[in-house]
Short mmCIF file of C-alpha atoms in Angstrom, two decimals:
data_model
loop_
_atom_site.label_atom_id
_atom_site.label_comp_id
_atom_site.label_asym_id
_atom_site.label_seq_id
_atom_site.Cartn_x
_atom_site.Cartn_y
_atom_site.Cartn_z
CA UNK A 1 -17.61 76.47 35.36
CA UNK A 2 -17.40 75.69 32.03
CA UNK A 3 -16.79 78.58 29.63
CA UNK A 4 -18.75 78.38 26.15
CA UNK A 5 -16.79 80.80 24.04
CA UNK A 6 -18.58 82.49 21.08
CA UNK A 7 -15.36 82.74 19.15
CA UNK A 8 -13.00 79.87 19.21
CA UNK A 9 -11.11 79.80 22.73
CA UNK A 10 -10.42 83.17 23.30
CA UNK A 11 -12.41 85.11 25.83
CA UNK A 12 -14.59 87.76 24.28
CA UNK A 13 -16.91 90.18 25.77
CA UNK A 14 -20.30 88.58 26.10
CA UNK A 15 -18.85 85.15 26.71
CA UNK A 16 -21.60 82.60 27.92
CA UNK A 17 -21.01 80.16 30.90
CA UNK A 18 -22.46 77.04 31.87
CA UNK A 19 -22.27 75.14 35.32
CA UNK A 20 -21.21 71.55 35.54
CA UNK A 21 -23.82 69.26 36.90
CA UNK A 22 -22.03 69.02 40.20
CA UNK A 23 -22.63 72.88 40.51
CA UNK A 24 -26.19 72.65 39.28
CA UNK A 25 -27.23 70.01 41.63
CA UNK A 26 -25.90 71.96 44.58
CA UNK A 27 -27.52 75.19 43.37
CA UNK A 28 -30.81 73.33 43.33
CA UNK A 29 -30.32 71.49 46.65
CA UNK A 30 -29.47 74.88 48.15
CA UNK A 31 -32.16 77.09 46.25
CA UNK A 32 -34.61 74.77 45.25
CA UNK A 33 -35.38 77.19 42.37
CA UNK A 34 -34.56 75.71 39.01
CA UNK A 35 -37.12 73.85 36.92
CA UNK A 36 -34.58 71.47 35.33
CA UNK A 37 -32.84 68.03 36.46
CA UNK A 38 -29.20 68.28 35.61
CA UNK A 39 -28.88 64.84 36.04
CA UNK A 40 -31.61 63.37 34.02
CA UNK A 41 -32.09 66.63 31.69
CA UNK A 42 -35.67 67.71 31.59
CA UNK A 43 -36.82 71.27 31.71
CA UNK A 44 -40.21 71.90 32.78
CA UNK A 45 -42.61 74.88 32.31
CA UNK A 46 -46.37 75.83 31.81
CA UNK A 47 -48.03 77.11 28.45
CA UNK A 48 -50.87 79.51 28.70
CA UNK A 49 -52.53 76.98 26.41
CA UNK A 50 -53.69 74.82 29.72
CA UNK A 51 -50.70 72.18 29.24
CA UNK A 52 -47.68 71.69 31.12
CA UNK A 53 -44.36 70.56 29.52
CA UNK A 54 -41.26 68.66 29.89
CA UNK A 55 -38.80 69.08 27.12
CA UNK A 56 -35.33 67.55 26.55
CA UNK A 57 -32.73 70.90 27.74
CA UNK A 58 -30.29 69.84 25.25
CA UNK A 59 -32.18 70.29 22.06
CA UNK A 60 -35.95 71.02 23.03
CA UNK A 61 -37.55 67.48 21.93
CA UNK A 62 -40.83 66.91 23.77
CA UNK A 63 -40.65 64.54 26.81
CA UNK A 64 -43.98 64.63 27.84
CA UNK A 65 -47.06 66.93 28.12
CA UNK A 66 -50.22 67.08 30.33
CA UNK A 67 -53.62 69.03 30.21
CA UNK A 68 -53.97 70.25 33.57
CA UNK A 69 -57.72 70.49 33.15
CA UNK A 70 -58.04 66.92 32.20
CA UNK A 71 -55.40 65.88 34.72
CA UNK A 72 -57.18 67.37 37.61
CA UNK A 73 -60.56 66.71 36.43
CA UNK A 74 -61.31 70.50 36.26
CA UNK A 75 -64.22 72.20 34.75
CA UNK A 76 -63.45 75.27 32.60
CA UNK A 77 -64.31 78.05 34.94
CA UNK A 78 -64.18 81.04 32.46
CA UNK A 79 -61.50 84.05 32.26
CA UNK A 80 -59.83 86.51 34.73
CA UNK A 81 -58.36 89.48 32.88
CA UNK A 82 -58.53 87.34 29.62
CA UNK A 83 -56.66 84.50 30.94
CA UNK A 84 -58.19 81.32 31.21
CA UNK A 85 -58.49 79.88 34.80
CA UNK A 86 -57.32 76.47 34.14
CA UNK A 87 -53.71 77.42 33.41
CA UNK A 88 -50.45 77.64 35.33
CA UNK A 89 -48.72 81.20 35.39
CA UNK A 90 -46.15 80.16 37.65
CA UNK A 91 -42.67 78.52 37.54
CA UNK A 92 -42.97 75.07 38.96
CA UNK A 93 -41.31 74.05 42.26
CA UNK A 94 -38.86 70.73 42.28
CA UNK A 95 -39.35 68.81 45.61
CA UNK A 96 -37.20 65.62 45.96
CA UNK A 97 -36.12 63.36 43.28
CA UNK A 98 -39.45 62.81 41.77
CA UNK A 99 -42.06 65.35 42.17
CA UNK A 100 -43.02 68.73 40.39
CA UNK A 101 -45.25 71.07 42.37
CA UNK A 102 -47.70 73.17 39.76
CA UNK A 103 -50.08 75.62 41.01
CA UNK A 104 -53.25 76.34 38.53
CA UNK A 105 -54.26 79.88 38.49
CA UNK A 106 -57.60 80.81 38.78
CA UNK A 107 -59.07 77.89 40.62
CA UNK A 108 -56.19 78.08 43.37
CA UNK A 109 -55.34 74.36 42.95
CA UNK A 110 -51.97 73.16 43.68
CA UNK A 111 -51.13 69.74 42.17
CA UNK A 112 -47.91 67.28 42.29
CA UNK A 113 -46.87 65.49 38.96
CA UNK A 114 -44.30 62.64 38.69
CA UNK A 115 -41.53 64.39 37.07
CA UNK A 116 -40.91 61.42 34.98
CA UNK A 117 -44.20 60.94 33.34
CA UNK A 118 -46.54 64.35 34.34
CA UNK A 119 -48.84 61.71 36.27
CA UNK A 120 -50.75 63.24 38.75
CA UNK A 121 -49.58 62.18 42.50
CA UNK A 122 -51.53 64.56 44.51
CA UNK A 123 -53.87 67.59 44.18
CA UNK A 124 -55.10 70.24 46.92
CA UNK A 125 -57.90 72.55 46.49
CA UNK A 126 -56.93 75.90 48.03
CA UNK A 127 -59.89 77.90 47.25
CA UNK A 128 -61.59 79.90 44.04
CA UNK A 129 -64.81 81.80 44.68
CA UNK A 130 -65.33 79.77 47.63
CA UNK A 131 -63.18 78.48 50.57
CA UNK A 132 -61.16 75.61 49.69
CA UNK A 133 -59.22 73.13 51.93
CA UNK A 134 -56.82 75.93 52.92
CA UNK A 135 -58.67 79.08 52.32
CA UNK A 136 -60.51 81.31 49.34
CA UNK A 137 -58.60 82.60 46.35
CA UNK A 138 -60.53 85.32 44.89
CA UNK A 139 -62.06 87.15 41.80
CA UNK A 140 -59.09 87.65 40.08
CA UNK A 141 -57.60 84.04 40.88
CA UNK A 142 -56.03 81.99 43.55
CA UNK A 143 -52.80 80.43 42.30
CA UNK A 144 -50.87 83.74 41.27
CA UNK A 145 -47.36 83.04 41.46
CA UNK A 146 -46.84 79.40 42.56
CA UNK A 147 -45.57 77.77 45.43
CA UNK A 148 -42.25 77.44 47.57
CA UNK A 149 -41.05 74.31 48.82
CA UNK A 150 -38.27 72.78 51.18
CA UNK A 151 -38.93 69.31 50.15
CA UNK A 152 -40.71 68.57 53.24
CA UNK A 153 -43.55 70.91 52.81
CA UNK A 154 -45.32 73.11 49.92
CA UNK A 155 -46.01 76.80 50.85
CA UNK A 156 -48.45 79.31 49.14
CA UNK A 157 -50.19 82.23 49.39
CA UNK A 158 -54.30 82.47 50.31
CA UNK A 159 -55.05 85.61 48.43
CA UNK A 160 -58.86 85.75 49.71
CA UNK A 161 -59.23 89.04 47.45
CA UNK A 162 -63.03 88.67 48.33
CA UNK A 163 -62.62 88.92 52.05
CA UNK A 164 -64.48 85.82 52.82
CA UNK A 165 -64.74 84.35 55.78
CA UNK A 166 -62.86 81.15 56.29
CA UNK A 167 -61.35 78.51 59.13
CA UNK A 168 -57.60 78.54 59.85
CA UNK A 169 -55.98 75.17 60.36
CA UNK A 170 -55.27 73.61 62.85
CA UNK A 171 -56.24 76.64 65.29
CA UNK A 172 -59.98 76.72 63.75
CA UNK A 173 -59.87 80.39 64.17
CA UNK A 174 -61.88 82.14 61.66
CA UNK A 175 -60.50 85.47 59.41
CA UNK A 176 -61.66 87.39 56.28
CA UNK A 177 -58.03 88.31 55.80
CA UNK A 178 -55.48 86.64 53.26
CA UNK A 179 -52.56 84.57 54.61
CA UNK A 180 -50.53 81.72 53.88
CA UNK A 181 -50.71 77.80 54.09
CA UNK A 182 -48.19 74.73 54.27
CA UNK A 183 -49.09 71.32 52.54
CA UNK A 184 -47.07 68.03 53.13
CA UNK A 185 -44.94 67.57 50.30
CA UNK A 186 -45.68 63.87 49.70
CA UNK A 187 -49.61 63.94 50.17
CA UNK A 188 -50.49 67.51 49.78
CA UNK A 189 -52.30 67.52 53.14
CA UNK A 190 -52.97 70.91 54.79
CA UNK A 191 -50.52 71.27 57.81
CA UNK A 192 -51.47 74.90 58.64
CA UNK A 193 -52.87 77.91 57.34
CA UNK A 194 -52.08 81.67 59.07
CA UNK A 195 -53.96 84.79 58.57
CA UNK A 196 -52.16 88.12 57.64
CA UNK A 197 -52.12 89.82 60.87
CA UNK A 198 -52.64 93.38 59.03
CA UNK A 199 -56.01 91.86 57.85
CA UNK A 200 -55.04 92.44 54.20
CA UNK A 201 -55.08 90.50 51.00
CA UNK A 202 -52.10 88.12 50.24
CA UNK A 203 -51.50 88.16 46.76
CA UNK A 204 -47.56 87.80 46.38
CA UNK A 205 -45.43 84.82 46.34
CA UNK A 206 -43.81 83.16 49.31
CA UNK A 207 -39.97 82.23 49.70
CA UNK A 208 -38.72 79.53 51.89
CA UNK A 209 -35.36 79.41 53.49
CA UNK A 210 -33.83 77.56 56.54
CA UNK A 211 -37.04 76.93 58.14
CA UNK A 212 -38.40 80.22 57.82
CA UNK A 213 -41.12 81.56 55.23
CA UNK A 214 -40.88 84.86 54.07
CA UNK A 215 -44.03 86.71 52.70
CA UNK A 216 -45.45 90.47 52.17
CA UNK A 217 -48.69 91.97 52.76
CA UNK A 218 -50.87 94.43 50.45
CA UNK A 219 -51.74 96.49 53.60
CA UNK A 220 -50.91 100.34 52.71
CA UNK A 221 -47.97 100.34 55.51
CA UNK A 222 -47.25 96.54 54.14
CA UNK A 223 -45.41 94.58 56.70
CA UNK A 224 -43.07 91.92 55.43
CA UNK A 225 -43.01 88.92 57.69
CA UNK A 226 -41.06 85.99 58.73
CA UNK A 227 -43.10 83.05 59.32
CA UNK A 228 -42.22 79.73 60.87
CA UNK A 229 -42.19 77.16 58.17
CA UNK A 230 -43.14 74.09 60.44
CA UNK A 231 -45.97 75.90 62.39
CA UNK A 232 -46.97 79.06 60.75
CA UNK A 233 -46.38 81.15 63.78
CA UNK A 234 -45.49 84.81 62.89
CA UNK A 235 -41.82 85.32 64.03
CA UNK A 236 -40.93 89.00 62.66
CA UNK A 237 -42.48 91.68 60.93
CA UNK A 238 -41.39 95.06 59.43
CA UNK A 239 -43.49 97.85 58.00
CA UNK A 240 -41.94 98.86 54.61
CA UNK A 241 -44.32 101.75 54.11
CA UNK A 242 -46.01 100.57 50.92
CA UNK A 243 -47.63 97.34 49.54
CA UNK A 244 -45.26 94.51 48.78
CA UNK A 245 -46.70 92.70 46.04
CA UNK A 246 -43.67 90.89 44.62
CA UNK A 247 -41.47 88.00 46.29
CA UNK A 248 -38.42 87.93 48.33
CA UNK A 249 -34.95 86.73 47.47
CA UNK A 250 -32.58 84.96 50.02
CA UNK A 251 -28.91 84.80 49.91
CA UNK A 252 -25.91 84.17 52.29
CA UNK A 253 -27.90 85.44 55.54
CA UNK A 254 -29.67 88.18 54.22
CA UNK A 255 -33.22 88.42 52.49
CA UNK A 256 -34.13 91.44 49.93
CA UNK A 257 -37.52 92.75 48.87
CA UNK A 258 -38.76 95.94 47.22
CA UNK A 259 -42.07 97.71 48.07
CA UNK A 260 -44.76 99.49 46.06
CA UNK A 261 -47.51 98.20 43.62
CA UNK A 262 -49.49 101.09 42.18
CA UNK A 263 -52.13 98.85 40.20
CA UNK A 264 -55.76 99.86 41.89
CA UNK A 265 -59.00 98.34 40.68
CA UNK A 266 -61.94 97.18 42.81
CA UNK A 267 -60.63 95.10 45.47
CA UNK A 268 -57.15 96.20 45.14
CA UNK A 269 -57.90 99.82 45.79
CA UNK A 270 -55.61 99.76 48.98
CA UNK A 271 -52.40 99.10 47.06
CA UNK A 272 -49.83 101.81 47.41
CA UNK A 273 -46.63 102.67 45.32
CA UNK A 274 -43.13 102.73 46.65
CA UNK A 275 -39.59 103.29 45.91
CA UNK A 276 -37.39 101.38 47.92
CA UNK A 277 -35.31 98.17 48.12
CA UNK A 278 -34.89 96.48 51.42
CA UNK A 279 -32.30 94.29 52.65
CA UNK A 280 -32.27 92.50 56.24
CA UNK A 281 -29.37 90.56 57.30
CA UNK A 282 -28.46 88.32 60.26
CA UNK A 283 -24.82 89.72 61.78
#
């Protein structure tokens, strides 16, 4: 690690540190959560004006920007909670050396763009107020918190806050619950979709590590699930006792999740508050 001292070369309280490029590359390969390319510099982020940006990490100059509505050929679909539907509200996911995965909020669209130019590579409609290729989003939007990727597949929630009937893939079973789905990272093709076994909305973000997908349910007793990243099969569950709306953090053989979400409105009346942080570890 290289230290950036605030006052000369002396150690001072509040000194800042930066990782070397080697450390940055290692962290990206292990956790796949950054939005910058430490070898080629750009940082990537969405704006609430409907654009997506790549900027120089050193001094902030614009590398490229793309209008998500025009890029995908989307029609303006109105607003949800005073937020335009055709924006991205989530941190993008980096996959491979050349792709950036972006979720578009209200229309539940996931797209892949070239990291070097922002040009569209593929686009998959998860759902909006009607069932898309994977399943419905809902009245409050679909691509809430973005996607996770292990560079083979891209994973996301299927909110289905309107409890619409849709067909799971490849099982062809039908459900009115929320769930989760996986897409091929290179093509966007839907590989599988799995319903929430507790028959609840699936609004929260997903995490993936070591071939396992982690996701929570909005059910009142809110199970947390581990799911096979390859097949979508539910591997394990644990009832936390309250709604889990946030994501899961994974580190060194353990995963961590907090429960509770007290917001209640319309379709979300089943949400319950909680006070706990859980840690689950493999001995």
